[in-house]
XYZ file of C-alpha atoms in Angstrom:
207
model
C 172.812 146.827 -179.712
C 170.882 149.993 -178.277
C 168.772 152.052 -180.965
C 171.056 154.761 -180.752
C 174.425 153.062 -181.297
C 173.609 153.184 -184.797
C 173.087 156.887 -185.284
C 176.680 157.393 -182.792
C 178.404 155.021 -184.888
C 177.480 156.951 -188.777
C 178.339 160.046 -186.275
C 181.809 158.662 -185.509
C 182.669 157.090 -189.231
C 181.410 160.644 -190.528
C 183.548 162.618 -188.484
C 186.347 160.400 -189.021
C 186.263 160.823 -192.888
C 186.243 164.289 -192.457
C 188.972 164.834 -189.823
C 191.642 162.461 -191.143
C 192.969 164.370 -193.639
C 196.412 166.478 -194.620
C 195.192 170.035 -192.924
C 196.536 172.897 -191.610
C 195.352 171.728 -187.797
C 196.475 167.974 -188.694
C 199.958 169.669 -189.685
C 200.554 172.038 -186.567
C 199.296 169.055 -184.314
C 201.953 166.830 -185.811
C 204.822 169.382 -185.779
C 203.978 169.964 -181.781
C 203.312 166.726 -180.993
C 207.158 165.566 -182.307
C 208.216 168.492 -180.487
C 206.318 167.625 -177.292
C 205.736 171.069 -176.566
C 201.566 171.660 -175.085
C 200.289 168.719 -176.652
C 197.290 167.995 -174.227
C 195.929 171.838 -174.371
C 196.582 171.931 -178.093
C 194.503 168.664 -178.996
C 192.301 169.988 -176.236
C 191.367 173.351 -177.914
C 191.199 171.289 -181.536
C 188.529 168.608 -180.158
C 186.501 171.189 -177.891
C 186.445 173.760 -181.018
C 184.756 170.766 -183.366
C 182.387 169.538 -180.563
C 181.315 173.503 -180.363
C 180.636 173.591 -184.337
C 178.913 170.132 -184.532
C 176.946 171.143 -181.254
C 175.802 174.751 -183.286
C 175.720 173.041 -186.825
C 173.774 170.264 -185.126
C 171.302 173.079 -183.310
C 170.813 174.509 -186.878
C 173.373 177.089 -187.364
C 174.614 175.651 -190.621
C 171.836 177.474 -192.497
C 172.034 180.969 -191.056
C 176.309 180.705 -191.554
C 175.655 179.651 -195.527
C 173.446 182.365 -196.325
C 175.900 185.264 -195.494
C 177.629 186.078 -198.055
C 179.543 188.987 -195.825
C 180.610 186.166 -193.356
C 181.596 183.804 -195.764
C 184.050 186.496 -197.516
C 185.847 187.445 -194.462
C 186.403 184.268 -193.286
C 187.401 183.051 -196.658
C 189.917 185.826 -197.111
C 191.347 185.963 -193.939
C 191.811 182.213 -193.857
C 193.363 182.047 -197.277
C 195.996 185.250 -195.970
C 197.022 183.486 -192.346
C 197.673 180.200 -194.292
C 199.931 182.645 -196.863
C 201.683 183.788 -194.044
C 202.191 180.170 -192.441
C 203.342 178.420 -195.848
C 205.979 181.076 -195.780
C 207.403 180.229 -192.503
C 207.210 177.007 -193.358
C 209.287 176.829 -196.177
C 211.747 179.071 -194.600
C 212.354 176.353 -191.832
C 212.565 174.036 -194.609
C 215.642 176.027 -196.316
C 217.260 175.997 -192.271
C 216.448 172.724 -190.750
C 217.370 171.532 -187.311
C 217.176 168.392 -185.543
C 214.664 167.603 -183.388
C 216.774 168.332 -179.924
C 217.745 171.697 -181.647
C 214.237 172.504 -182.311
C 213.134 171.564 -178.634
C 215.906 173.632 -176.984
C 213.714 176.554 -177.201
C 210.468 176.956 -175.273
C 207.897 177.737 -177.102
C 205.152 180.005 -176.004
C 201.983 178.647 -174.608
C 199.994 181.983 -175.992
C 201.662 181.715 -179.512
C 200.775 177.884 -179.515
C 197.068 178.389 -178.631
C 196.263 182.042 -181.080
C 197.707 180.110 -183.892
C 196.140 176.489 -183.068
C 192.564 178.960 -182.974
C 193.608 180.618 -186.065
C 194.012 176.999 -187.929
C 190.709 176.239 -186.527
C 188.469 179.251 -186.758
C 190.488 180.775 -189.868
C 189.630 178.334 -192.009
C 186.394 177.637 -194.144
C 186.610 173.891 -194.149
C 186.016 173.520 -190.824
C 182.316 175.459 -190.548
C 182.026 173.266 -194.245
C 182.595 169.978 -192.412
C 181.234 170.648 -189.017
C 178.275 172.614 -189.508
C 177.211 172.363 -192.731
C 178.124 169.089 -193.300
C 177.723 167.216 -190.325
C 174.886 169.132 -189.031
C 172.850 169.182 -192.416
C 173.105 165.085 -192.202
C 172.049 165.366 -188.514
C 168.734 166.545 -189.829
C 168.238 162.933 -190.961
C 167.719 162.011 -186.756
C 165.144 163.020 -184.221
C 165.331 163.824 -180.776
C 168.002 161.369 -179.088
C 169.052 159.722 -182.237
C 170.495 163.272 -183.411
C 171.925 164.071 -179.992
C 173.856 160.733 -180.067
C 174.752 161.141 -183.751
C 176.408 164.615 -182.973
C 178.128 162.994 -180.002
C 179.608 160.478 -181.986
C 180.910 162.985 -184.485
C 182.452 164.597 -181.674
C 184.249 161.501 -180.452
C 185.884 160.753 -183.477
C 187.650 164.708 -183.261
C 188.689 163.623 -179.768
C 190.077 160.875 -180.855
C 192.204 162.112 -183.637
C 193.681 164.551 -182.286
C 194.871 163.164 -178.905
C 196.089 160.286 -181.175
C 198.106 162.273 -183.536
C 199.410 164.463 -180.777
C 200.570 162.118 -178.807
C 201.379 159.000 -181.093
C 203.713 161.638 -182.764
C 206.540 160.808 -180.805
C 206.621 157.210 -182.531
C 208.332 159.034 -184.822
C 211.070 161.060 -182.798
C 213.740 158.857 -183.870
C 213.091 159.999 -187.427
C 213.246 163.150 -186.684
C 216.637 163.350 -184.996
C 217.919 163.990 -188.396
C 217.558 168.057 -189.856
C 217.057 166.176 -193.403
C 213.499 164.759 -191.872
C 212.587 168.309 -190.858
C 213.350 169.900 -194.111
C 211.015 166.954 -195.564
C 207.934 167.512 -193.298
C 208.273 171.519 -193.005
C 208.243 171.412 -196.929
C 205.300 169.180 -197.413
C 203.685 171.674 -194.314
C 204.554 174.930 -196.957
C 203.297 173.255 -199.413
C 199.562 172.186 -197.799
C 199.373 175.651 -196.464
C 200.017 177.443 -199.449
C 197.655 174.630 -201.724
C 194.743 175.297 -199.573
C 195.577 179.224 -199.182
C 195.212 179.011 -203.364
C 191.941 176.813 -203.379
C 190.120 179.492 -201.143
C 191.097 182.399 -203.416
C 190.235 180.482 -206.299
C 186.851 179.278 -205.151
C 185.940 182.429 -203.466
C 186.716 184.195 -206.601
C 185.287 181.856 -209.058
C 181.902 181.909 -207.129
């Protein structure tokens, strides 16, 4: 065992714990990924946008972003408003389900896809929490190579995820054949988006 596998594996188990969750990116990443519609550029931008922010929490960041309060507010506030917006639409494909053919017989936009895959990603105050504040406040406990290979095996584990959820997705196509399985997972979608959109309010506020 090399010195540094130890500081790449806490890296990996650390990101792990973090990423695996019911989120607004796990959620859109799921829905395309069923759909099968640019699932390698999606889980692409997701796992290059959390090396970026472990790189720059890693590098120190993390302090500078929690002591602006300016920054904090707008991207608190804009997050909780896009996720608003997204919990709506949500819930109203809930109300009008299709099947899974129905929903692929459309093409959906590449540009759409990617501005609202960033938006999940950059729009939302959990991810600077658990990539650069988090993660790179722990990094602080390396030196030199150790830390490089701890934020490298943080990284990892955001690779992955993501190219395993989008991709093992389609395990569950036959599922989602039926409308009734749509109505199901575009409901429990609404109601992440809009639980999360209500914790930001309420913890900006209450701070």
């Amino acid at each position: 065992m090399t010195p540094l596998f130890a500081p790449a594996f806490s890296g990996l188990l650390l990101g792990g714990s973090l990423i695996i969750a019911i989120g607004a990116q796990n959620a859109f990443i799921l829905r395309q990924g069923l759909l099968r519609q640019h699932v390698f550029i999606l889980c692409l931008i997701c796992a290059l946008s959390d090396a970026v922010l472990i790189g720059l929490g890693v590098a120190g960041l993390g302090a500078i972003i929690s002591g602006s309060r300016i920054l904090i507010a707008v991207v608190t506030l804009g997050g909780a408003a896009f996720l608003a917006v997204y919990a709506f639409l949500a819930l109203k494909r809930a109300i009008s389900p299709s099947g899974l053919e129905a929903a692929k017989s459309g093409p959906g936009s590449l540009k759409a896809a990617v501005l609202t895959c960033l938006a999940f990603t950059f729009l939302n105050p959990h991810v600077y929490l658990d990539t650069v504040l988090l993660v790179g406040g722990l990094s602080g406990r390396y030196e030199g190579t150790a830390r490089l290979a701890f934020a490298i095996g943080a990284m990892s584990a955001s690779f992955i995820w993501f190219f395993g959820l989008g991709y093992g997705a389609r395990v569950l196509e036959p599922l989602f054949l039926k409308p009734s399985a749509w109505r199901v997972l575009d409901g429990l979608i609404a109601a992440v988006m809009a639980a999360l959109s209500v914790s930001l309010l309420v913890r900006f506020f209450a701070g």
